[in-house]
């Protein structure tokens, strides 16, 4: 059983609070924790040395809105390709993919407001999708990027599709886009995501670091999100879990996602590719059929052995799907 699934089950026990459930699971995992991989020893401070990352910042000013500032990283050469992450994640979600794209595309990986290094939205800025598309358009204009290819995952996939509808994208590639759920599926996805955040916030950092360095515990920590948690480096998992814990916009983003009709209509004039992990436990792959029903011309790609975050499970495959879905002008000739 994964940590998140166990957390949900533990909170269902009579009289067990969220905090008590997290402590109960923490004690169980640490008590049964195997030795670290490779025969190493734990660092007493529980810290992991991660190379420093330098973000750039841009401020978008859409008509009638307060300015929105986002952190981003721009790499590579070629036609611009914007990368949008999912809820609770950050621009580093694409770290395994960017090196595979950078020789052929100019990638612009963005921290959405309230995630990663981007400050949260001003309280005066609504969190609806129409407003998000407006400030994203203003950010792209400030960067001097006109109608880039847009690739998004989960929440970012939904944003990418809406940008395609608004004429802001040359092509759209959506990995497991959010918003194509039934009410029951949304409640399930929200319960799993909220449980992940609660468990990470209540799990002591040193315990999380120790657990992430063993294969068994890494599966417990990330098995719900990844199809192959064993392929996720411990340092990456630790940094991602810390980002989830620190995501100031997490709750407000989930609340905004309860709105009906997050995506309606078609995208008739923009090439659309929908890719879905066959082992996605957060947004089941059957939801892909609903996307294709709304966007009949969309190309549908299944990602074998991939979970909800396929960028870590199969970076070569995901990069290939993105490159095929985002041809340059010379490649189209």
PDB file of N, CA and C in Angstrom, residues 197-288:
ATOM      1  N   UNK A 197      -0.511  16.016   0.407  1.00  0.00           N
ATOM      2  CA  UNK A 197      -0.006  17.263   0.997  1.00  0.00           C
ATOM      3  C   UNK A 197      -0.031  17.210   2.517  1.00  0.00           C
ATOM      4  N   UNK A 198      -1.128  16.698   3.095  1.00  0.00           N
ATOM      5  CA  UNK A 198      -1.206  16.613   4.552  1.00  0.00           C
ATOM      6  C   UNK A 198      -0.107  15.718   5.100  1.00  0.00           C
ATOM      7  N   UNK A 199       0.096  14.570   4.471  1.00  0.00           N
ATOM      8  CA  UNK A 199       1.090  13.633   4.992  1.00  0.00           C
ATOM      9  C   UNK A 199       2.489  14.217   4.903  1.00  0.00           C
ATOM     10  N   UNK A 200       2.798  14.934   3.810  1.00  0.00           N
ATOM     11  CA  UNK A 200       4.116  15.527   3.658  1.00  0.00           C
ATOM     12  C   UNK A 200       4.313  16.672   4.643  1.00  0.00           C
ATOM     13  N   UNK A 201       3.272  17.438   4.887  1.00  0.00           N
ATOM     14  CA  UNK A 201       3.400  18.563   5.817  1.00  0.00           C
ATOM     15  C   UNK A 201       3.596  18.092   7.249  1.00  0.00           C
ATOM     16  N   UNK A 202       3.027  16.944   7.589  1.00  0.00           N
ATOM     17  CA  UNK A 202       3.116  16.458   8.958  1.00  0.00           C
ATOM     18  C   UNK A 202       4.273  15.481   9.180  1.00  0.00           C
ATOM     19  N   UNK A 203       4.845  14.960   8.095  1.00  0.00           N
ATOM     20  CA  UNK A 203       5.975  14.056   8.213  1.00  0.00           C
ATOM     21  C   UNK A 203       7.239  14.871   8.467  1.00  0.00           C
ATOM     22  N   UNK A 204       7.975  14.597   9.523  1.00  0.00           N
ATOM     23  CA  UNK A 204       9.213  15.354   9.787  1.00  0.00           C
ATOM     24  C   UNK A 204      10.149  15.287   8.589  1.00  0.00           C
ATOM     25  N   UNK A 205      10.825  16.400   8.325  1.00  0.00           N
ATOM     26  CA  UNK A 205      11.668  16.480   7.144  1.00  0.00           C
ATOM     27  C   UNK A 205      12.782  15.441   7.169  1.00  0.00           C
ATOM     28  N   UNK A 206      13.395  15.248   8.326  1.00  0.00           N
ATOM     29  CA  UNK A 206      14.485  14.272   8.397  1.00  0.00           C
ATOM     30  C   UNK A 206      13.983  12.865   8.109  1.00  0.00           C
ATOM     31  N   UNK A 207      12.768  12.559   8.557  1.00  0.00           N
ATOM     32  CA  UNK A 207      12.195  11.237   8.274  1.00  0.00           C
ATOM     33  C   UNK A 207      11.914  11.090   6.782  1.00  0.00           C
ATOM     34  N   UNK A 208      11.388  12.150   6.168  1.00  0.00           N
ATOM     35  CA  UNK A 208      11.102  12.107   4.736  1.00  0.00           C
ATOM     36  C   UNK A 208      12.384  11.874   3.938  1.00  0.00           C
ATOM     37  N   UNK A 209      13.463  12.545   4.328  1.00  0.00           N
ATOM     38  CA  UNK A 209      14.742  12.391   3.629  1.00  0.00           C
ATOM     39  C   UNK A 209      15.243  10.961   3.753  1.00  0.00           C
ATOM     40  N   UNK A 210      15.198  10.407   4.963  1.00  0.00           N
ATOM     41  CA  UNK A 210      15.662   9.041   5.176  1.00  0.00           C
ATOM     42  C   UNK A 210      14.840   8.051   4.368  1.00  0.00           C
ATOM     43  N   UNK A 211      13.528   8.232   4.375  1.00  0.00           N
ATOM     44  CA  UNK A 211      12.649   7.310   3.661  1.00  0.00           C
ATOM     45  C   UNK A 211      12.876   7.357   2.158  1.00  0.00           C
ATOM     46  N   UNK A 212      13.103   8.564   1.638  1.00  0.00           N
ATOM     47  CA  UNK A 212      13.257   8.722   0.196  1.00  0.00           C
ATOM     48  C   UNK A 212      14.498   8.040  -0.349  1.00  0.00           C
ATOM     49  N   UNK A 213      15.435   7.697   0.510  1.00  0.00           N
ATOM     50  CA  UNK A 213      16.677   7.074   0.068  1.00  0.00           C
ATOM     51  C   UNK A 213      16.628   5.544   0.069  1.00  0.00           C
ATOM     52  N   UNK A 214      15.455   4.969   0.300  1.00  0.00           N
ATOM     53  CA  UNK A 214      15.318   3.523   0.204  1.00  0.00           C
ATOM     54  C   UNK A 214      14.244   3.205  -0.827  1.00  0.00           C
ATOM     55  N   UNK A 215      14.463   2.133  -1.566  1.00  0.00           N
ATOM     56  CA  UNK A 215      13.549   1.797  -2.660  1.00  0.00           C
ATOM     57  C   UNK A 215      12.140   1.496  -2.155  1.00  0.00           C
ATOM     58  N   UNK A 216      12.039   0.734  -1.054  1.00  0.00           N
ATOM     59  CA  UNK A 216      10.722   0.355  -0.539  1.00  0.00           C
ATOM     60  C   UNK A 216       9.953   1.584  -0.081  1.00  0.00           C
ATOM     61  N   UNK A 217      10.627   2.439   0.695  1.00  0.00           N
ATOM     62  CA  UNK A 217       9.945   3.627   1.207  1.00  0.00           C
ATOM     63  C   UNK A 217       9.653   4.617   0.082  1.00  0.00           C
ATOM     64  N   UNK A 218      10.518   4.677  -0.927  1.00  0.00           N
ATOM     65  CA  UNK A 218      10.259   5.580  -2.056  1.00  0.00           C
ATOM     66  C   UNK A 218       8.975   5.173  -2.771  1.00  0.00           C
ATOM     67  N   UNK A 219       8.739   3.884  -2.888  1.00  0.00           N
ATOM     68  CA  UNK A 219       7.487   3.412  -3.467  1.00  0.00           C
ATOM     69  C   UNK A 219       6.309   3.810  -2.594  1.00  0.00           C
ATOM     70  N   UNK A 220       6.487   3.732  -1.265  1.00  0.00           N
ATOM     71  CA  UNK A 220       5.422   4.140  -0.358  1.00  0.00           C
ATOM     72  C   UNK A 220       5.131   5.623  -0.474  1.00  0.00           C
ATOM     73  N   UNK A 221       6.171   6.432  -0.625  1.00  0.00           N
ATOM     74  CA  UNK A 221       5.993   7.877  -0.706  1.00  0.00           C
ATOM     75  C   UNK A 221       5.387   8.326  -2.027  1.00  0.00           C
ATOM     76  N   UNK A 222       5.741   7.644  -3.117  1.00  0.00           N
ATOM     77  CA  UNK A 222       5.393   8.174  -4.440  1.00  0.00           C
ATOM     78  C   UNK A 222       4.656   7.194  -5.340  1.00  0.00           C
ATOM     79  N   UNK A 223       4.305   6.032  -4.827  1.00  0.00           N
ATOM     80  CA  UNK A 223       3.678   5.035  -5.681  1.00  0.00           C
ATOM     81  C   UNK A 223       2.351   5.452  -6.280  1.00  0.00           C
ATOM     82  N   UNK A 224       1.652   6.379  -5.615  1.00  0.00           N
ATOM     83  CA  UNK A 224       0.383   6.842  -6.162  1.00  0.00           C
ATOM     84  C   UNK A 224       0.590   7.807  -7.326  1.00  0.00           C
ATOM     85  N   UNK A 225       1.706   8.530  -7.331  1.00  0.00           N
ATOM     86  CA  UNK A 225       1.948   9.546  -8.353  1.00  0.00           C
ATOM     87  C   UNK A 225       2.711   8.998  -9.553  1.00  0.00           C
ATOM     88  N   UNK A 226       3.628   8.062  -9.301  1.00  0.00           N
ATOM     89  CA  UNK A 226       4.484   7.552 -10.364  1.00  0.00           C
ATOM     90  C   UNK A 226       4.132   6.106 -10.686  1.00  0.00           C
ATOM     91  N   UNK A 227       4.230   5.751 -11.962  1.00  0.00           N
ATOM     92  CA  UNK A 227       4.100   4.359 -12.332  1.00  0.00           C
ATOM     93  C   UNK A 227       5.339   3.575 -11.959  1.00  0.00           C
ATOM     94  N   UNK A 228       6.505   4.242 -11.998  1.00  0.00           N
ATOM     95  CA  UNK A 228       7.785   3.625 -11.665  1.00  0.00           C
ATOM     96  C   UNK A 228       8.526   4.498 -10.653  1.00  0.00           C
ATOM     97  N   UNK A 229       8.101   4.487  -9.393  1.00  0.00           N
ATOM     98  CA  UNK A 229       8.770   5.335  -8.400  1.00  0.00           C
ATOM     99  C   UNK A 229      10.237   4.986  -8.221  1.00  0.00           C
ATOM    100  N   UNK A 230      10.630   3.759  -8.576  1.00  0.00           N
ATOM    101  CA  UNK A 230      12.033   3.376  -8.448  1.00  0.00           C
ATOM    102  C   UNK A 230      12.921   4.153  -9.403  1.00  0.00           C
ATOM    103  N   UNK A 231      12.330   4.735 -10.450  1.00  0.00           N
ATOM    104  CA  UNK A 231      13.111   5.506 -11.412  1.00  0.00           C
ATOM    105  C   UNK A 231      13.269   6.970 -11.014  1.00  0.00           C
ATOM    106  N   UNK A 232      12.621   7.370  -9.945  1.00  0.00           N
ATOM    107  CA  UNK A 232      12.697   8.763  -9.504  1.00  0.00           C
ATOM    108  C   UNK A 232      13.846   8.901  -8.507  1.00  0.00           C
ATOM    109  N   UNK A 233      14.889   9.664  -8.828  1.00  0.00           N
ATOM    110  CA  UNK A 233      16.001   9.828  -7.890  1.00  0.00           C
ATOM    111  C   UNK A 233      15.518  10.377  -6.548  1.00  0.00           C
ATOM    112  N   UNK A 234      16.168   9.938  -5.486  1.00  0.00           N
ATOM    113  CA  UNK A 234      15.761  10.364  -4.147  1.00  0.00           C
ATOM    114  C   UNK A 234      15.767  11.878  -4.012  1.00  0.00           C
ATOM    115  N   UNK A 235      16.800  12.542  -4.555  1.00  0.00           N
ATOM    116  CA  UNK A 235      16.901  13.999  -4.423  1.00  0.00           C
ATOM    117  C   UNK A 235      15.738  14.691  -5.139  1.00  0.00           C
ATOM    118  N   UNK A 236      15.340  14.142  -6.294  1.00  0.00           N
ATOM    119  CA  UNK A 236      14.207  14.717  -7.026  1.00  0.00           C
ATOM    120  C   UNK A 236      12.929  14.563  -6.223  1.00  0.00           C
ATOM    121  N   UNK A 237      12.708  13.372  -5.675  1.00  0.00           N
ATOM    122  CA  UNK A 237      11.505  13.135  -4.888  1.00  0.00           C
ATOM    123  C   UNK A 237      11.455  14.042  -3.669  1.00  0.00           C
ATOM    124  N   UNK A 238      12.573  14.172  -2.970  1.00  0.00           N
ATOM    125  CA  UNK A 238      12.612  15.032  -1.779  1.00  0.00           C
ATOM    126  C   UNK A 238      12.278  16.474  -2.156  1.00  0.00           C
ATOM    127  N   UNK A 239      12.891  16.975  -3.226  1.00  0.00           N
ATOM    128  CA  UNK A 239      12.636  18.356  -3.641  1.00  0.00           C
ATOM    129  C   UNK A 239      11.181  18.542  -4.054  1.00  0.00           C
ATOM    130  N   UNK A 240      10.614  17.550  -4.743  1.00  0.00           N
ATOM    131  CA  UNK A 240       9.214  17.649  -5.164  1.00  0.00           C
ATOM    132  C   UNK A 240       8.277  17.639  -3.959  1.00  0.00           C
ATOM    133  N   UNK A 241       8.553  16.781  -2.988  1.00  0.00           N
ATOM    134  CA  UNK A 241       7.698  16.730  -1.798  1.00  0.00           C
ATOM    135  C   UNK A 241       7.791  18.012  -0.986  1.00  0.00           C
ATOM    136  N   UNK A 242       8.978  18.591  -0.921  1.00  0.00           N
ATOM    137  CA  UNK A 242       9.116  19.873  -0.234  1.00  0.00           C
ATOM    138  C   UNK A 242       8.359  20.970  -0.976  1.00  0.00           C
ATOM    139  N   UNK A 243       8.376  20.919  -2.311  1.00  0.00           N
ATOM    140  CA  UNK A 243       7.625  21.906  -3.091  1.00  0.00           C
ATOM    141  C   UNK A 243       6.127  21.751  -2.865  1.00  0.00           C
ATOM    142  N   UNK A 244       5.656  20.510  -2.788  1.00  0.00           N
ATOM    143  CA  UNK A 244       4.243  20.265  -2.497  1.00  0.00           C
ATOM    144  C   UNK A 244       3.883  20.829  -1.134  1.00  0.00           C
ATOM    145  N   UNK A 245       4.741  20.621  -0.163  1.00  0.00           N
ATOM    146  CA  UNK A 245       4.501  21.115   1.194  1.00  0.00           C
ATOM    147  C   UNK A 245       4.442  22.634   1.223  1.00  0.00           C
ATOM    148  N   UNK A 246       5.258  23.298   0.403  1.00  0.00           N
ATOM    149  CA  UNK A 246       5.368  24.759   0.447  1.00  0.00           C
ATOM    150  C   UNK A 246       4.421  25.472  -0.508  1.00  0.00           C
ATOM    151  N   UNK A 247       3.635  24.738  -1.277  1.00  0.00           N
ATOM    152  CA  UNK A 247       2.793  25.347  -2.317  1.00  0.00           C
ATOM    153  C   UNK A 247       1.668  26.171  -1.692  1.00  0.00           C
ATOM    154  N   UNK A 248       1.812  27.489  -1.697  1.00  0.00           N
ATOM    155  CA  UNK A 248       0.832  28.361  -1.034  1.00  0.00           C
ATOM    156  C   UNK A 248      -0.505  28.400  -1.754  1.00  0.00           C
ATOM    157  N   UNK A 249      -0.518  28.094  -3.056  1.00  0.00           N
ATOM    158  CA  UNK A 249      -1.760  28.182  -3.825  1.00  0.00           C
ATOM    159  C   UNK A 249      -2.495  26.851  -3.907  1.00  0.00           C
ATOM    160  N   UNK A 250      -2.029  25.844  -3.196  1.00  0.00           N
ATOM    161  CA  UNK A 250      -2.590  24.505  -3.341  1.00  0.00           C
ATOM    162  C   UNK A 250      -4.087  24.479  -3.052  1.00  0.00           C
ATOM    163  N   UNK A 251      -4.486  24.924  -1.863  1.00  0.00           N
ATOM    164  CA  UNK A 251      -5.886  24.855  -1.483  1.00  0.00           C
ATOM    165  C   UNK A 251      -6.786  25.701  -2.367  1.00  0.00           C
ATOM    166  N   UNK A 252      -6.362  26.924  -2.654  1.00  0.00           N
ATOM    167  CA  UNK A 252      -7.178  27.814  -3.481  1.00  0.00           C
ATOM    168  C   UNK A 252      -7.323  27.259  -4.900  1.00  0.00           C
ATOM    169  N   UNK A 253      -6.282  26.605  -5.404  1.00  0.00           N
ATOM    170  CA  UNK A 253      -6.361  26.028  -6.746  1.00  0.00           C
ATOM    171  C   UNK A 253      -7.360  24.889  -6.789  1.00  0.00           C
ATOM    172  N   UNK A 254      -7.351  24.028  -5.770  1.00  0.00           N
ATOM    173  CA  UNK A 254      -8.330  22.939  -5.736  1.00  0.00           C
ATOM    174  C   UNK A 254      -9.749  23.488  -5.615  1.00  0.00           C
ATOM    175  N   UNK A 255      -9.920  24.513  -4.812  1.00  0.00           N
ATOM    176  CA  UNK A 255     -11.270  25.092  -4.689  1.00  0.00           C
ATOM    177  C   UNK A 255     -11.749  25.640  -6.026  1.00  0.00           C
ATOM    178  N   UNK A 256     -10.863  26.300  -6.758  1.00  0.00           N
ATOM    179  CA  UNK A 256     -11.244  26.839  -8.069  1.00  0.00           C
ATOM    180  C   UNK A 256     -11.598  25.724  -9.036  1.00  0.00           C
ATOM    181  N   UNK A 257     -10.973  24.558  -8.861  1.00  0.00           N
ATOM    182  CA  UNK A 257     -11.235  23.433  -9.757  1.00  0.00           C
ATOM    183  C   UNK A 257     -12.579  22.772  -9.562  1.00  0.00           C
ATOM    184  N   UNK A 258     -13.327  23.187  -8.555  1.00  0.00           N
ATOM    185  CA  UNK A 258     -14.672  22.644  -8.348  1.00  0.00           C
ATOM    186  C   UNK A 258     -15.699  23.270  -9.276  1.00  0.00           C
ATOM    187  N   UNK A 259     -15.322  24.322  -9.977  1.00  0.00           N
ATOM    188  CA  UNK A 259     -16.264  25.002 -10.871  1.00  0.00           C
ATOM    189  C   UNK A 259     -16.713  24.047 -11.977  1.00  0.00           C
ATOM    190  N   UNK A 260     -17.958  24.141 -12.392  1.00  0.00           N
ATOM    191  CA  UNK A 260     -18.421  23.264 -13.476  1.00  0.00           C
ATOM    192  C   UNK A 260     -17.897  23.744 -14.822  1.00  0.00           C
ATOM    193  N   UNK A 261     -17.899  22.838 -15.788  1.00  0.00           N
ATOM    194  CA  UNK A 261     -17.545  23.209 -17.154  1.00  0.00           C
ATOM    195  C   UNK A 261     -16.166  23.797 -17.298  1.00  0.00           C
ATOM    196  N   UNK A 262     -15.148  23.154 -16.713  1.00  0.00           N
ATOM    197  CA  UNK A 262     -13.793  23.684 -16.804  1.00  0.00           C
ATOM    198  C   UNK A 262     -13.298  23.724 -18.246  1.00  0.00           C
ATOM    199  N   UNK A 263     -13.803  22.803 -19.053  1.00  0.00           N
ATOM    200  CA  UNK A 263     -13.494  22.855 -20.489  1.00  0.00           C
ATOM    201  C   UNK A 263     -14.734  22.447 -21.253  1.00  0.00           C
ATOM    202  N   UNK A 264     -15.144  23.288 -22.182  1.00  0.00           N
ATOM    203  CA  UNK A 264     -16.263  22.979 -23.069  1.00  0.00           C
ATOM    204  C   UNK A 264     -15.896  23.413 -24.477  1.00  0.00           C
ATOM    205  N   UNK A 265     -16.550  22.812 -25.461  1.00  0.00           N
ATOM    206  CA  UNK A 265     -16.307  23.202 -26.843  1.00  0.00           C
ATOM    207  C   UNK A 265     -15.168  22.406 -27.461  1.00  0.00           C
ATOM    208  N   UNK A 266     -14.612  22.948 -28.535  1.00  0.00           N
ATOM    209  CA  UNK A 266     -13.609  22.261 -29.335  1.00  0.00           C
ATOM    210  C   UNK A 266     -12.411  23.193 -29.523  1.00  0.00           C
ATOM    211  N   UNK A 267     -11.356  22.681 -30.140  1.00  0.00           N
ATOM    212  CA  UNK A 267     -10.216  23.506 -30.551  1.00  0.00           C
ATOM    213  C   UNK A 267      -9.966  23.157 -32.021  1.00  0.00           C
ATOM    214  N   UNK A 268     -10.767  23.683 -32.918  1.00  0.00           N
ATOM    215  CA  UNK A 268     -10.750  23.200 -34.303  1.00  0.00           C
ATOM    216  C   UNK A 268      -9.530  23.609 -35.117  1.00  0.00           C
ATOM    217  N   UNK A 269      -8.863  24.687 -34.761  1.00  0.00           N
ATOM    218  CA  UNK A 269      -7.806  25.227 -35.622  1.00  0.00           C
ATOM    219  C   UNK A 269      -6.397  25.037 -35.067  1.00  0.00           C
ATOM    220  N   UNK A 270      -6.260  24.246 -34.016  1.00  0.00           N
ATOM    221  CA  UNK A 270      -4.950  24.051 -33.376  1.00  0.00           C
ATOM    222  C   UNK A 270      -4.701  22.545 -33.231  1.00  0.00           C
ATOM    223  N   UNK A 271      -3.535  22.059 -33.647  1.00  0.00           N
ATOM    224  CA  UNK A 271      -3.224  20.638 -33.426  1.00  0.00           C
ATOM    225  C   UNK A 271      -3.160  20.316 -31.935  1.00  0.00           C
ATOM    226  N   UNK A 272      -3.861  19.264 -31.535  1.00  0.00           N
ATOM    227  CA  UNK A 272      -3.932  18.890 -30.122  1.00  0.00           C
ATOM    228  C   UNK A 272      -3.502  17.429 -29.971  1.00  0.00           C
ATOM    229  N   UNK A 273      -2.615  17.190 -29.024  1.00  0.00           N
ATOM    230  CA  UNK A 273      -2.216  15.832 -28.657  1.00  0.00           C
ATOM    231  C   UNK A 273      -2.545  15.613 -27.187  1.00  0.00           C
ATOM    232  N   UNK A 274      -3.214  14.508 -26.886  1.00  0.00           N
ATOM    233  CA  UNK A 274      -3.545  14.130 -25.518  1.00  0.00           C
ATOM    234  C   UNK A 274      -2.774  12.858 -25.197  1.00  0.00           C
ATOM    235  N   UNK A 275      -1.945  12.894 -24.162  1.00  0.00           N
ATOM    236  CA  UNK A 275      -1.174  11.723 -23.755  1.00  0.00           C
ATOM    237  C   UNK A 275      -1.533  11.369 -22.320  1.00  0.00           C
ATOM    238  N   UNK A 276      -1.707  10.084 -22.057  1.00  0.00           N
ATOM    239  CA  UNK A 276      -2.177   9.665 -20.735  1.00  0.00           C
ATOM    240  C   UNK A 276      -1.420   8.434 -20.276  1.00  0.00           C
ATOM    241  N   UNK A 277      -0.959   8.454 -19.044  1.00  0.00           N
ATOM    242  CA  UNK A 277      -0.294   7.299 -18.459  1.00  0.00           C
ATOM    243  C   UNK A 277      -1.280   6.160 -18.257  1.00  0.00           C
ATOM    244  N   UNK A 278      -0.920   4.979 -18.718  1.00  0.00           N
ATOM    245  CA  UNK A 278      -1.813   3.826 -18.605  1.00  0.00           C
ATOM    246  C   UNK A 278      -2.039   3.426 -17.152  1.00  0.00           C
ATOM    247  N   UNK A 279      -1.131   3.825 -16.243  1.00  0.00           N
ATOM    248  CA  UNK A 279      -1.231   3.454 -14.835  1.00  0.00           C
ATOM    249  C   UNK A 279      -1.517   4.668 -13.948  1.00  0.00           C
ATOM    250  N   UNK A 280      -2.146   5.693 -14.505  1.00  0.00           N
ATOM    251  CA  UNK A 280      -2.454   6.910 -13.748  1.00  0.00           C
ATOM    252  C   UNK A 280      -3.469   6.589 -12.660  1.00  0.00           C
ATOM    253  N   UNK A 281      -3.096   6.784 -11.400  1.00  0.00           N
ATOM    254  CA  UNK A 281      -3.987   6.500 -10.272  1.00  0.00           C
ATOM    255  C   UNK A 281      -4.685   7.746  -9.743  1.00  0.00           C
ATOM    256  N   UNK A 282      -4.326   8.910 -10.249  1.00  0.00           N
ATOM    257  CA  UNK A 282      -4.973  10.146  -9.824  1.00  0.00           C
ATOM    258  C   UNK A 282      -6.103  10.510 -10.785  1.00  0.00           C
ATOM    259  N   UNK A 283      -5.800  10.563 -12.068  1.00  0.00           N
ATOM    260  CA  UNK A 283      -6.795  10.820 -13.107  1.00  0.00           C
ATOM    261  C   UNK A 283      -6.814   9.594 -14.022  1.00  0.00           C
ATOM    262  N   UNK A 284      -7.766   8.689 -13.838  1.00  0.00           N
ATOM    263  CA  UNK A 284      -7.781   7.435 -14.598  1.00  0.00           C
ATOM    264  C   UNK A 284      -7.769   7.681 -16.105  1.00  0.00           C
ATOM    265  N   UNK A 285      -7.054   6.846 -16.866  1.00  0.00           N
ATOM    266  CA  UNK A 285      -6.912   7.063 -18.306  1.00  0.00           C
ATOM    267  C   UNK A 285      -8.217   7.001 -19.088  1.00  0.00           C
ATOM    268  N   UNK A 286      -9.297   6.481 -18.485  1.00  0.00           N
ATOM    269  CA  UNK A 286     -10.577   6.493 -19.190  1.00  0.00           C
ATOM    270  C   UNK A 286     -11.061   7.918 -19.456  1.00  0.00           C
ATOM    271  N   UNK A 287     -10.536   8.884 -18.717  1.00  0.00           N
ATOM    272  CA  UNK A 287     -10.935  10.273 -18.931  1.00  0.00           C
ATOM    273  C   UNK A 287     -10.464  10.794 -20.290  1.00  0.00           C
ATOM    274  N   UNK A 288      -9.460  10.147 -20.864  1.00  0.00           N
ATOM    275  CA  UNK A 288      -8.961  10.591 -22.167  1.00  0.00           C
ATOM    276  C   UNK A 288     -10.041  10.527 -23.233  1.00  0.00           C
TER     277      UNK A 288
END
